[in-house]
PDB file of C-alpha atoms in Angstrom:
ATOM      1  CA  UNK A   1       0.000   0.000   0.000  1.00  0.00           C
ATOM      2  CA  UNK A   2       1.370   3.395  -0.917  1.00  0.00           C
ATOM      3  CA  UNK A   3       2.679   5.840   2.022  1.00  0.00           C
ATOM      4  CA  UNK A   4      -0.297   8.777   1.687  1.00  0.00           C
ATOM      5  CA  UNK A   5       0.931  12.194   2.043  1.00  0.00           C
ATOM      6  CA  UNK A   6       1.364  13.739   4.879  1.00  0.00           C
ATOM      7  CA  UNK A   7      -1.229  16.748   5.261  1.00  0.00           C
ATOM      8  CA  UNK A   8      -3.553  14.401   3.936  1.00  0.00           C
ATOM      9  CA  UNK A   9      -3.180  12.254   7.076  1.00  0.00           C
ATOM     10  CA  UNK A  10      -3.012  15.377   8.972  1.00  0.00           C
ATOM     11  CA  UNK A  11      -6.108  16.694   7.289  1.00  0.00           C
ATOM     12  CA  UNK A  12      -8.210  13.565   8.043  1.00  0.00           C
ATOM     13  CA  UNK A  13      -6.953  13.537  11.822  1.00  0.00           C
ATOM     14  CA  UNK A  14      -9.789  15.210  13.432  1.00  0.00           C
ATOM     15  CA  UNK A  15     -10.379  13.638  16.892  1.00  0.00           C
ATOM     16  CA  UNK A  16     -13.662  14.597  18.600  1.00  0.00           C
ATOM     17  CA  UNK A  17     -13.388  17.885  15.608  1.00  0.00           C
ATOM     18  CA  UNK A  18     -11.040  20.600  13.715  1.00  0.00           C
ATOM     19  CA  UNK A  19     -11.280  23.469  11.295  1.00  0.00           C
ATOM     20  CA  UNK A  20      -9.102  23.904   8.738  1.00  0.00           C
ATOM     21  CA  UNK A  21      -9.039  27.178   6.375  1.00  0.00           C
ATOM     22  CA  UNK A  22      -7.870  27.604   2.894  1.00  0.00           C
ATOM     23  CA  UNK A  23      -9.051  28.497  -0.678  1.00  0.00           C
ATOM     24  CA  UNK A  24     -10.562  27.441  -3.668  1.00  0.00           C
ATOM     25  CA  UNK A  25     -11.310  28.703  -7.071  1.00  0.00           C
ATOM     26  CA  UNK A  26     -14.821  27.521  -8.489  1.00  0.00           C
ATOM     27  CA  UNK A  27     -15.762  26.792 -11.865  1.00  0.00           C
ATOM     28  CA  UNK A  28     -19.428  26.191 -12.917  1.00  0.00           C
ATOM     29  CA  UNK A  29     -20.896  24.799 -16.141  1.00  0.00           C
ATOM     30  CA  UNK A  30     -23.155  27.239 -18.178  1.00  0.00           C
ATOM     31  CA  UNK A  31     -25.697  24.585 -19.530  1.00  0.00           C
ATOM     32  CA  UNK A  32     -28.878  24.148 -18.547  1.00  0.00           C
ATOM     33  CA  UNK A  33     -28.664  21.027 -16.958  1.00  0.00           C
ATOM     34  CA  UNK A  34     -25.609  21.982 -15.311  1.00  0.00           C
ATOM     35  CA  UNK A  35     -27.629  25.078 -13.727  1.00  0.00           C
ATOM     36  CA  UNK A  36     -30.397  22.987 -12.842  1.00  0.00           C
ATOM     37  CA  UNK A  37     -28.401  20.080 -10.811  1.00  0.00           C
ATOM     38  CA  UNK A  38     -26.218  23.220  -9.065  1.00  0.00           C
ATOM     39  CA  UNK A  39     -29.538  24.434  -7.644  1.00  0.00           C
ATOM     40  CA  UNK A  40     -31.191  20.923  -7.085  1.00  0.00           C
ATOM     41  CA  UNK A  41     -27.444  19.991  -4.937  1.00  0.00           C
ATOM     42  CA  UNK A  42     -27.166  23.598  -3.389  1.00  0.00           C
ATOM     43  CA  UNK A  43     -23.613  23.838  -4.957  1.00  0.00           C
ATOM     44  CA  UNK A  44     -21.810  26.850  -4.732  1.00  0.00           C
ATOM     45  CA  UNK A  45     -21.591  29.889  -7.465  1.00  0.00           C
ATOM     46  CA  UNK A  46     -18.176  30.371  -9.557  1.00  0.00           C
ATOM     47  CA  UNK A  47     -15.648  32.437  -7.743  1.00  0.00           C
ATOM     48  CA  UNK A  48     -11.781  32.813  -7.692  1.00  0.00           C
ATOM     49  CA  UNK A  49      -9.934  32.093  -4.714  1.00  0.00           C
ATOM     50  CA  UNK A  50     -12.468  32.452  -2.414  1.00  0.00           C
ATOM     51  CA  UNK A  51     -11.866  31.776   1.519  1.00  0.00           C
ATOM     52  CA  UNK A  52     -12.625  28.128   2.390  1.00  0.00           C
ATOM     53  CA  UNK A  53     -13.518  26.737   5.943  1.00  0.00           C
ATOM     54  CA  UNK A  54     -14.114  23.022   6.598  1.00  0.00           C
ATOM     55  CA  UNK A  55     -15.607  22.329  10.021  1.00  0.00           C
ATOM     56  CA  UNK A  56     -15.066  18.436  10.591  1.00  0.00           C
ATOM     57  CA  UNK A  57     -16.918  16.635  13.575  1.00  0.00           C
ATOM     58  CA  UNK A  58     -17.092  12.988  14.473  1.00  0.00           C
ATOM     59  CA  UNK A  59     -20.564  11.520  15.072  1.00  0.00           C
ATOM     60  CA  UNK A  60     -21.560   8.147  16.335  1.00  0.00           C
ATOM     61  CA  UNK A  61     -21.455   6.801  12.360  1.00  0.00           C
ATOM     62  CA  UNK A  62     -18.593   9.106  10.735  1.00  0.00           C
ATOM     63  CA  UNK A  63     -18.214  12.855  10.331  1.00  0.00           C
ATOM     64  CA  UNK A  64     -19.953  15.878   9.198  1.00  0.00           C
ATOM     65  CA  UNK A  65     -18.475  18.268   6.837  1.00  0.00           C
ATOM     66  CA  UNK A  66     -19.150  22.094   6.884  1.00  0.00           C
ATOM     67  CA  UNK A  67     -17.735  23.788   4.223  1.00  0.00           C
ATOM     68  CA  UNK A  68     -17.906  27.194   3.543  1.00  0.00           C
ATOM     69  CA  UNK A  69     -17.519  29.032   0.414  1.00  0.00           C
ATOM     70  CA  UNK A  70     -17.038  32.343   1.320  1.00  0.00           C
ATOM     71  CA  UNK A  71     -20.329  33.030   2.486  1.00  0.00           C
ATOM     72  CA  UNK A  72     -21.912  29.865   0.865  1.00  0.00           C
ATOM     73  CA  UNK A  73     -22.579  26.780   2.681  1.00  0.00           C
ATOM     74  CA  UNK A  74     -22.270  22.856   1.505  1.00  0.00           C
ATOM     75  CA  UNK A  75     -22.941  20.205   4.199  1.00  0.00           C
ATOM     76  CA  UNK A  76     -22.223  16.665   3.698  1.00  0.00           C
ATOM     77  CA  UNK A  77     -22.419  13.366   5.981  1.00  0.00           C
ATOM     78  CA  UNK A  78     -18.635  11.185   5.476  1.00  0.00           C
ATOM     79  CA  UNK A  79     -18.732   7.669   6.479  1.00  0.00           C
ATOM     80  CA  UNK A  80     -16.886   4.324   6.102  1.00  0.00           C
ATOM     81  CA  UNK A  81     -18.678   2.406   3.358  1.00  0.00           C
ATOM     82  CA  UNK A  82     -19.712  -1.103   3.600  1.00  0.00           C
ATOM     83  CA  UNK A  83     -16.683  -2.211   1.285  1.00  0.00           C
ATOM     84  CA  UNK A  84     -13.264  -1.995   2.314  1.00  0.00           C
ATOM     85  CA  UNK A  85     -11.619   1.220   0.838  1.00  0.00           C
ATOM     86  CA  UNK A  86     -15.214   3.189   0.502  1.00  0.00           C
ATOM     87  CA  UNK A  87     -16.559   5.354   1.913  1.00  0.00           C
ATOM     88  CA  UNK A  88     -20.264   7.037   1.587  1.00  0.00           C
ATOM     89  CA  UNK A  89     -20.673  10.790   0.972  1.00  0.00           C
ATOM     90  CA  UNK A  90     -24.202  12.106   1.377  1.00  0.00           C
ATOM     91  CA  UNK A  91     -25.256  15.698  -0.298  1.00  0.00           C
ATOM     92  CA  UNK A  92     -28.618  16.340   0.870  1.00  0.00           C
ATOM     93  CA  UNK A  93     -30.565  13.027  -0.862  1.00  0.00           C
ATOM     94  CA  UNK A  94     -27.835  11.381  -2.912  1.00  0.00           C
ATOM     95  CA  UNK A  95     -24.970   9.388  -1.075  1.00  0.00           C
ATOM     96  CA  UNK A  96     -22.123   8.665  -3.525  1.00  0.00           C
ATOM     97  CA  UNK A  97     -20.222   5.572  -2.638  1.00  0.00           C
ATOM     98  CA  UNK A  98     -16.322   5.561  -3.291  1.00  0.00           C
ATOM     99  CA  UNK A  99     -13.095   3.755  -3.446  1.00  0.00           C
ATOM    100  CA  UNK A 100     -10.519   5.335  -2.150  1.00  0.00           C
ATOM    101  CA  UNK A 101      -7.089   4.721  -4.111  1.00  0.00           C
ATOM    102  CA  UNK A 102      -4.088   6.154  -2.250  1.00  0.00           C
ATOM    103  CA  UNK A 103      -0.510   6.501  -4.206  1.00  0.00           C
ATOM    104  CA  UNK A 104       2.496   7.909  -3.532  1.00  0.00           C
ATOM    105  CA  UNK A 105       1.367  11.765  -4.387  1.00  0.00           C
ATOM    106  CA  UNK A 106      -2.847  11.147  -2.724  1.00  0.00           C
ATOM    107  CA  UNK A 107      -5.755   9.929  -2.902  1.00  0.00           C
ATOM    108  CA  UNK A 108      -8.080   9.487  -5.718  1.00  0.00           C
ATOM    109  CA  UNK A 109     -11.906   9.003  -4.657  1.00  0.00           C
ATOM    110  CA  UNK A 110     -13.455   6.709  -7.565  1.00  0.00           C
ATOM    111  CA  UNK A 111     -17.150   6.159  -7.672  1.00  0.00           C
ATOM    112  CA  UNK A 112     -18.836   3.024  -7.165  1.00  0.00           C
ATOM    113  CA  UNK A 113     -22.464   4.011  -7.310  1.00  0.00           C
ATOM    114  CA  UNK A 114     -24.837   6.523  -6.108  1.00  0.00           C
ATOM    115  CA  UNK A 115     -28.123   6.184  -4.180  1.00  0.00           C
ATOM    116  CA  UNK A 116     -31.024   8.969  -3.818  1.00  0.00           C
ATOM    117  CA  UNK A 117     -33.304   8.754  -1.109  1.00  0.00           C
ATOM    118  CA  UNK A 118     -31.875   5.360  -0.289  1.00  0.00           C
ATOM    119  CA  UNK A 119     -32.631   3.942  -3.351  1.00  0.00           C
ATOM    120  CA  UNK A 120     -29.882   2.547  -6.219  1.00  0.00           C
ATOM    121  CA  UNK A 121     -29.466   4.961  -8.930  1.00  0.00           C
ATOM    122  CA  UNK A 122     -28.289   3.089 -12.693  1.00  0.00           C
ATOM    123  CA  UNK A 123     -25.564   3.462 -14.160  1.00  0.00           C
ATOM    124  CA  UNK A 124     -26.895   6.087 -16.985  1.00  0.00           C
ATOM    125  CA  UNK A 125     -27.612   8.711 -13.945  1.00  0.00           C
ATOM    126  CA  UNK A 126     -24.054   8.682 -12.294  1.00  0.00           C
ATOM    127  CA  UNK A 127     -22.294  11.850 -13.014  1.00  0.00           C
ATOM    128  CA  UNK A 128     -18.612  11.387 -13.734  1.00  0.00           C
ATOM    129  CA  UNK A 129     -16.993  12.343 -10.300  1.00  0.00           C
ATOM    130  CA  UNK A 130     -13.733  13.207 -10.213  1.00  0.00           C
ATOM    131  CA  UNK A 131     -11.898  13.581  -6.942  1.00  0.00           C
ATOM    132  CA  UNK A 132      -8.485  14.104  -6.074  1.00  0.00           C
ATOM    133  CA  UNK A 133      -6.451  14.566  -2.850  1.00  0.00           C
ATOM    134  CA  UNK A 134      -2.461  15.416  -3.099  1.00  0.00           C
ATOM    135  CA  UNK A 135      -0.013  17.531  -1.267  1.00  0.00           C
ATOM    136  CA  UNK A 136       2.212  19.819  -2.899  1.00  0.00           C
ATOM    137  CA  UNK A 137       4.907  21.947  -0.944  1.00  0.00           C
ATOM    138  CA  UNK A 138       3.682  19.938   2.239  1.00  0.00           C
ATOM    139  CA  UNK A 139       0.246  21.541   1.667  1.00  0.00           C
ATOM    140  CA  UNK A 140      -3.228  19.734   1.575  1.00  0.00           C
ATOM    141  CA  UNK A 141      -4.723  19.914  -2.162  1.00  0.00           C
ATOM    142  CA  UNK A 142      -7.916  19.293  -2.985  1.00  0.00           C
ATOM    143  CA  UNK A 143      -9.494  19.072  -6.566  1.00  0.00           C
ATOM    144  CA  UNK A 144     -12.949  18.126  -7.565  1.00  0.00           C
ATOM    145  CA  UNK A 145     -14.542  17.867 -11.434  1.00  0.00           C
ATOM    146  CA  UNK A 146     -18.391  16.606 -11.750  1.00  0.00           C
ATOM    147  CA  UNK A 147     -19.908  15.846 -15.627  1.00  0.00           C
ATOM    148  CA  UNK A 148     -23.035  14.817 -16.329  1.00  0.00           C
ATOM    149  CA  UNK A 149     -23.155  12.985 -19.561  1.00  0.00           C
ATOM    150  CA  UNK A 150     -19.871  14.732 -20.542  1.00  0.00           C
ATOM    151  CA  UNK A 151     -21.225  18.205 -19.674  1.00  0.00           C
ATOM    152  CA  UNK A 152     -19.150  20.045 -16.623  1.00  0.00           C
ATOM    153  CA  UNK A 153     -21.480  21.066 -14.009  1.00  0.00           C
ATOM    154  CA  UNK A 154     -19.070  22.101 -11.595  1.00  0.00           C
ATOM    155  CA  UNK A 155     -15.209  21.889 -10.496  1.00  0.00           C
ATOM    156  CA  UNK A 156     -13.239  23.515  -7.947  1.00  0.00           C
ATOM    157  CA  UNK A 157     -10.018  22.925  -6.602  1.00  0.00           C
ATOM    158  CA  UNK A 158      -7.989  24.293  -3.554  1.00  0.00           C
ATOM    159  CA  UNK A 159      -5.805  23.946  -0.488  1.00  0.00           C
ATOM    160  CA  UNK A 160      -6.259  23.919   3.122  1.00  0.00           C
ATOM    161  CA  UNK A 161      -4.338  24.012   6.298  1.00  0.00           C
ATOM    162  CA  UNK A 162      -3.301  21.416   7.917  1.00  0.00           C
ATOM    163  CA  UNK A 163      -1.411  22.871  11.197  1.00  0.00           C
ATOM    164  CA  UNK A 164      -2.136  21.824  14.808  1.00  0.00           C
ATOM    165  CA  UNK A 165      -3.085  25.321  15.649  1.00  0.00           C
ATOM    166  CA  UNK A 166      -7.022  24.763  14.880  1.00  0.00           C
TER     167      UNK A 166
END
């Protein structure tokens, strides 16, 4: 198994709970679709280098995740999955399941499937998920690219803190 970076390990240590700050620059798709599934998932608008806080707590099944976007927030549930290697994200009603990959520069988080309210979602509905943790300059990196049928609804990409001060 590869050694994972170290800010990523720091990142993920959160104990009882830790905020980390940092930045991000957003990109959003301009299509339709892509302006419909931002609103339906309560993603945030395009910006450049916005301020970024990430508010991690441990609950009795896994951790909640407060992001902010500047002034925008995006709330998600993190959990280990049922397979080894997964984990379950839930955005409001869809939980994406995914296998986590680590190598010598991160972590890539592949999808494995996506449920809304509960319920299996085929194939033909998955948007293309790209996620990607690395460390560069012994700072946490995080990028993130969703499609839809090969149309970009959203991507942003970023860094965060990882010191023991917070």
């Amino acid at each position: 198994m590869a050694e994972i970076p170290r800010p990523i390990v720091l990142l993920h240590d959160i104990g009882a709970g830790r905020t980390r700050q940092g930045a991000a620059t957003i990109r959003v798709g301009r299509s339709f679709i892509a302006k419909v599934v931002r609103a339906a998932a309560g993603l945030p608008p395009a910006d450049e280098q916005v301020p970024v806080t990430v508010e991690m707590t441990a609950n009795e099944d896994g951790e909640i995740w407060r992001r902010r976007f500047g002034d925008f927030p995006l709330d998600t549930r993190v959990r280990p999955g049922k397979a080894p290697a997964t984990i379950e994200e839930t955005l409001g009603p869809v939980t994406a399941i995914l296998r986590l990959v680590p190598d010598e520069t991160g972590v890539q988080q592949i999808p494995e499937g996506y449920r809304l309210l509960g319920l299996s979602l085929p194939g033909v509905l998955w948007p293309d998920l790209d996620v990607r943790e690395s460390a560069e300059g012994g700072v946490y990196r995080f990028k993130v690219v969703m499609r839809l049928w090969g149309v970009l609804i959203q991507s942003y990409e970023g860094w965060l803190e990882t010191t023991d001060g917070t």
